[in-house]
Tab-separated table of C-alpha atoms in Angstrom:
chain	number	residue	atom	x	y	z
A	955	GLY	CA	16.658	4.257	1.252
A	956	GLU	CA	13.545	6.236	0.483
A	957	ASN	CA	11.621	7.903	3.311
A	958	VAL	CA	8.163	9.413	2.808
A	959	GLU	CA	6.640	11.783	5.352
A	960	GLN	CA	2.944	12.639	5.245
A	961	HIS	CA	1.012	15.470	6.938
A	962	PRO	CA	-1.353	15.976	8.586
A	963	SER	CA	-2.159	12.701	10.305
A	964	THR	CA	-5.791	13.748	10.710
A	965	LEU	CA	-7.838	16.338	8.859
A	966	SER	CA	-11.404	17.413	9.565
A	967	VAL	CA	-13.322	19.568	7.083
A	968	GLN	CA	-16.886	20.606	6.438
A	969	GLU	CA	-18.688	19.241	3.412
A	970	GLY	CA	-17.942	21.441	0.419
A	971	ASP	CA	-14.568	22.622	1.721
A	972	SER	CA	-11.250	21.720	0.124
A	973	ALA	CA	-8.731	19.314	1.679
A	974	VAL	CA	-4.990	19.218	1.088
A	975	ILE	CA	-2.622	16.434	2.138
A	976	LYS	CA	1.129	16.869	1.739
A	977	CYS	CA	3.971	14.397	1.381
A	978	THR	CA	7.724	14.828	1.186
A	979	TYR	CA	10.205	12.236	-0.010
A	980	SER	CA	13.944	11.854	0.386
A	981	ASP	CA	15.157	9.940	-2.683
A	982	SER	CA	15.688	12.310	-5.604
A	983	ALA	CA	15.603	9.286	-7.951
A	984	SER	CA	11.933	8.577	-7.118
A	985	ASN	CA	9.738	9.329	-10.083
A	986	TYR	CA	6.355	7.675	-9.517
A	987	PHE	CA	3.930	8.972	-6.884
A	988	PRO	CA	0.564	7.254	-6.365
A	989	TRP	CA	-2.172	8.084	-3.881
A	990	TYR	CA	-4.362	5.415	-2.291
A	991	LYS	CA	-7.681	5.754	-0.495
A	992	GLN	CA	-8.665	3.243	2.174
A	993	GLU	CA	-12.210	3.309	3.462
A	994	LEU	CA	-12.929	1.774	6.833
A	995	GLY	CA	-12.579	-2.014	6.690
A	996	LYS	CA	-11.709	-2.012	2.994
A	997	ARG	CA	-8.651	-2.444	0.841
A	998	PRO	CA	-6.477	0.503	-0.275
A	999	GLN	CA	-7.426	1.612	-3.779
A	1000	LEU	CA	-5.465	3.769	-6.176
A	1001	ILE	CA	-7.220	7.094	-6.797
A	1002	ILE	CA	-4.625	9.057	-8.742
A	1003	ASP	CA	-0.932	8.939	-9.573
A	1004	ILE	CA	1.672	11.231	-11.086
A	1005	ARG	CA	5.013	10.746	-12.748
A	1006	SER	CA	8.013	13.013	-12.487
A	1007	ASN	CA	7.703	14.445	-15.975
A	1008	VAL	CA	4.374	16.050	-15.019
A	1009	GLY	CA	3.803	18.875	-12.519
A	1010	GLU	CA	0.075	18.472	-12.005
A	1011	LYS	CA	-2.666	15.980	-12.781
A	1012	LYS	CA	-6.401	16.314	-12.299
A	1013	ASP	CA	-9.289	13.872	-12.198
A	1014	GLN	CA	-12.630	15.534	-11.465
A	1015	ARG	CA	-12.481	16.754	-7.840
A	1016	ILE	CA	-9.055	15.276	-7.181
A	1017	ALA	CA	-5.705	16.747	-8.192
A	1018	VAL	CA	-2.098	15.986	-7.401
A	1019	THR	CA	0.810	18.414	-7.697
A	1020	LEU	CA	4.493	17.539	-7.733
A	1021	ASN	CA	7.496	19.733	-6.980
A	1022	LYS	CA	10.592	17.683	-7.785
A	1023	THR	CA	12.994	20.426	-6.758
A	1024	ALA	CA	11.546	20.591	-3.262
A	1025	LYS	CA	10.778	16.832	-3.246
A	1026	HIS	CA	7.180	17.161	-2.216
A	1027	PHE	CA	3.806	16.307	-3.683
A	1028	SER	CA	0.271	17.035	-2.552
A	1029	LEU	CA	-3.252	15.699	-2.936
A	1030	HIS	CA	-6.030	18.259	-3.352
A	1031	ILE	CA	-9.693	17.354	-2.971
A	1032	THR	CA	-12.217	20.060	-3.831
A	1033	GLU	CA	-15.909	20.212	-2.885
A	1034	THR	CA	-15.458	17.455	-0.348
A	1035	GLN	CA	-18.315	15.045	0.324
A	1036	PRO	CA	-18.950	12.698	3.278
A	1037	GLU	CA	-17.980	9.725	1.091
A	1038	ASP	CA	-14.490	11.218	0.803
A	1039	SER	CA	-13.998	10.296	4.475
A	1040	ALA	CA	-11.220	7.690	4.538
A	1041	VAL	CA	-7.510	7.225	5.189
A	1042	TYR	CA	-5.321	8.474	2.354
A	1043	PHE	CA	-1.803	7.185	1.734
A	1044	CYS	CA	0.844	8.708	-0.483
A	1045	ALA	CA	3.725	6.640	-1.835
A	1046	ALA	CA	6.885	7.016	-3.879
A	1047	SER	CA	8.991	4.677	-5.966
A	1048	ARG	CA	11.919	4.636	-8.329
A	1049	ASP	CA	11.781	3.600	-11.920
A	1050	THR	CA	12.496	-0.088	-11.420
A	1051	GLY	CA	10.978	-3.192	-12.941
A	1052	PHE	CA	9.399	-4.282	-9.683
A	1053	GLN	CA	8.233	-0.890	-8.457
A	1054	LYS	CA	8.892	-1.055	-4.736
A	1055	LEU	CA	6.617	1.532	-3.150
A	1056	VAL	CA	7.420	3.372	0.081
A	1057	PHE	CA	4.256	4.609	1.770
A	1058	GLY	CA	3.560	7.581	3.981
A	1059	THR	CA	1.962	7.003	7.369
A	1060	GLY	CA	-1.521	8.007	6.207
A	1061	THR	CA	-3.988	10.873	6.724
A	1062	ARG	CA	-7.407	10.249	8.217
A	1063	LEU	CA	-9.817	12.634	6.474
A	1064	LEU	CA	-13.191	13.272	8.074
A	1065	VAL	CA	-15.777	15.218	6.089
A	1066	SER	CA	-18.689	16.405	8.215
A	1067	PRO	CA	-22.089	17.088	6.623
B	1437	ASP	CA	-11.323	-6.328	-12.789
B	1438	VAL	CA	-8.211	-7.395	-10.906
B	1439	LYS	CA	-8.893	-9.707	-8.014
B	1440	VAL	CA	-6.451	-10.288	-5.191
B	1441	THR	CA	-7.792	-12.807	-2.705
B	1442	GLN	CA	-6.444	-13.390	0.756
B	1443	SER	CA	-7.418	-16.688	2.327
B	1444	SER	CA	-8.678	-15.330	5.666
B	1445	ARG	CA	-10.128	-12.011	6.847
B	1446	TYR	CA	-9.525	-12.811	10.514
B	1447	LEU	CA	-7.112	-15.242	12.089
B	1448	VAL	CA	-6.242	-15.987	15.698
B	1449	LYS	CA	-3.120	-17.981	16.519
B	1450	ARG	CA	-0.980	-18.718	19.546
B	1451	THR	CA	2.572	-17.638	20.304
B	1452	GLY	CA	5.109	-20.013	18.787
B	1453	GLU	CA	2.791	-21.385	16.110
B	1454	LYS	CA	3.801	-21.474	12.459
B	1455	VAL	CA	1.331	-19.317	10.547
B	1456	PHE	CA	0.611	-19.287	6.828
B	1457	LEU	CA	-1.112	-16.392	5.069
B	1458	GLU	CA	-2.115	-17.071	1.496
B	1459	CYS	CA	-2.663	-14.676	-1.380
B	1460	VAL	CA	-3.871	-15.417	-4.894
B	1461	GLN	CA	-4.199	-13.028	-7.841
B	1462	ASP	CA	-6.002	-13.729	-11.086
B	1463	MET	CA	-4.384	-11.213	-13.448
B	1464	ASP	CA	-1.111	-12.968	-14.303
B	1465	HIS	CA	0.846	-10.212	-12.540
B	1466	GLU	CA	4.599	-10.664	-12.214
B	1467	ASN	CA	4.980	-8.697	-8.974
B	1468	MET	CA	3.486	-9.600	-5.620
B	1469	PHE	CA	3.943	-7.925	-2.268
B	1470	TRP	CA	3.228	-8.465	1.435
B	1471	TYR	CA	2.710	-5.470	3.727
B	1472	ARG	CA	1.732	-5.055	7.316
B	1473	GLN	CA	-0.424	-2.126	8.343
B	1474	ASP	CA	-0.253	-0.685	11.859
B	1475	PRO	CA	-1.884	2.511	13.175
B	1476	GLY	CA	0.381	5.511	12.731
B	1477	LEU	CA	2.954	3.527	10.752
B	1478	GLY	CA	1.241	3.212	7.400
B	1479	LEU	CA	1.987	0.262	5.143
B	1480	ARG	CA	5.380	-1.336	5.589
B	1481	LEU	CA	6.796	-3.780	3.056
B	1482	ILE	CA	7.735	-7.191	4.434
B	1483	TYR	CA	8.711	-9.118	1.287
B	1484	PHE	CA	8.087	-8.928	-2.414
B	1485	SER	CA	8.509	-11.183	-5.415
B	1486	TYR	CA	8.992	-10.279	-9.059
B	1487	ASP	CA	8.838	-13.789	-10.481
B	1488	VAL	CA	8.133	-17.377	-9.549
B	1489	LYS	CA	10.591	-18.648	-6.935
B	1490	MET	CA	12.117	-15.162	-6.647
B	1491	LYS	CA	11.863	-13.155	-3.450
B	1492	GLU	CA	13.334	-9.977	-2.062
B	1493	LYS	CA	13.360	-8.607	1.464
B	1494	GLY	CA	11.391	-5.486	2.125
B	1495	ASP	CA	11.850	-3.081	4.993
B	1496	ILE	CA	10.771	-5.362	7.870
B	1497	PRO	CA	11.495	-9.010	6.918
B	1498	GLU	CA	12.596	-10.220	10.368
B	1499	GLY	CA	10.457	-13.064	11.657
B	1500	TYR	CA	8.851	-13.699	8.253
B	1501	SER	CA	9.529	-15.760	5.173
B	1502	VAL	CA	7.693	-16.136	1.861
B	1503	SER	CA	7.068	-18.675	-0.830
B	1504	ARG	CA	6.139	-18.236	-4.476
B	1505	GLU	CA	5.907	-21.623	-6.168
B	1506	LYS	CA	3.310	-20.500	-8.712
B	1507	LYS	CA	2.891	-17.137	-10.406
B	1508	GLU	CA	-0.561	-16.511	-9.003
B	1509	ARG	CA	0.162	-17.422	-5.372
B	1510	PHE	CA	2.341	-15.694	-2.787
B	1511	SER	CA	2.460	-17.016	0.755
B	1512	LEU	CA	3.652	-15.249	3.885
B	1513	ILE	CA	4.980	-17.453	6.661
B	1514	LEU	CA	5.458	-16.552	10.299
B	1515	GLU	CA	7.960	-19.174	11.393
B	1516	SER	CA	7.248	-18.815	15.136
B	1517	ALA	CA	4.501	-16.304	15.759
B	1518	SER	CA	5.003	-13.653	18.423
B	1519	THR	CA	2.600	-11.131	19.931
B	1520	ASN	CA	4.336	-8.229	18.167
B	1521	GLN	CA	3.255	-9.736	14.868
B	1522	THR	CA	-0.382	-9.003	15.673
B	1523	SER	CA	-1.367	-6.735	12.794
B	1524	MET	CA	-3.301	-6.271	9.558
B	1525	TYR	CA	-1.538	-7.997	6.665
B	1526	LEU	CA	-2.143	-6.825	3.112
B	1527	CYS	CA	-1.169	-8.582	-0.088
B	1528	ALA	CA	-0.822	-6.718	-3.389
B	1529	SER	CA	0.085	-7.474	-6.979
B	1530	SER	CA	1.121	-5.439	-10.002
B	1531	PRO	CA	2.234	-6.001	-13.574
B	1532	GLN	CA	5.887	-5.646	-14.440
B	1533	GLY	CA	7.108	-2.201	-15.414
B	1534	ASN	CA	7.373	1.261	-13.958
B	1535	GLY	CA	4.352	3.115	-12.716
B	1536	GLN	CA	2.013	0.149	-12.641
B	1537	PRO	CA	-0.641	0.390	-9.915
B	1538	GLN	CA	-0.603	-2.119	-7.112
B	1539	HIS	CA	-3.885	-3.925	-6.464
B	1540	PHE	CA	-4.573	-4.904	-2.885
B	1541	GLY	CA	-6.453	-7.731	-1.242
B	1542	ASP	CA	-8.949	-7.179	1.570
B	1543	GLY	CA	-6.358	-7.925	4.234
B	1544	THR	CA	-6.002	-10.475	7.016
B	1545	ARG	CA	-6.330	-9.263	10.576
B	1546	LEU	CA	-4.023	-11.558	12.507
B	1547	SER	CA	-4.061	-11.776	16.289
B	1548	ILE	CA	-1.318	-13.653	18.119
B	1549	LEU	CA	-2.277	-14.573	21.673
């Protein structure tokens, strides 16, 4: 089955710096890759996703890149702010009707003022 | 806005008890999921359902069962609770089809004493 590895497990940056979180996956048939943000004590929320027919997607300060050949994808956050502090999860799934996601183990991002 | 409601935020039960965790969604979603979240392990899929009365095992189904009698409600059952089932439990739902985002509930923090 699919296996998703996520690095680093913790990441500390200064406000205004960029942050990059990387994930690798094992199933070459996976073609949907969402990223979730979970603030302390709150539910995970989708922040951006990418499909395999696209190499990069951007939404304001957040971008995701996908390299299908190498089977890895990354989340990039520019001009980080303290409110970006949270745990971020990547996930991967195949193109199936019931979209079973396999999650990475999470990255705790801390943005210091 | 999609609403996924879990019946309890915090729950304390005793070893050997039968425990029911309830989840209700209000968006007529076909798919519903139960995850457990543990530090350093990310979100792991316990069971999912793609239709009423249908259920599929996830990655860690041992010690759990589920029930989906109505489309909007998905119940997780711990047949005989054990201390290693102490965890955060998250319910999610999504529409049918590839690349549909999963919407999460607030979670139930379950402690088994």
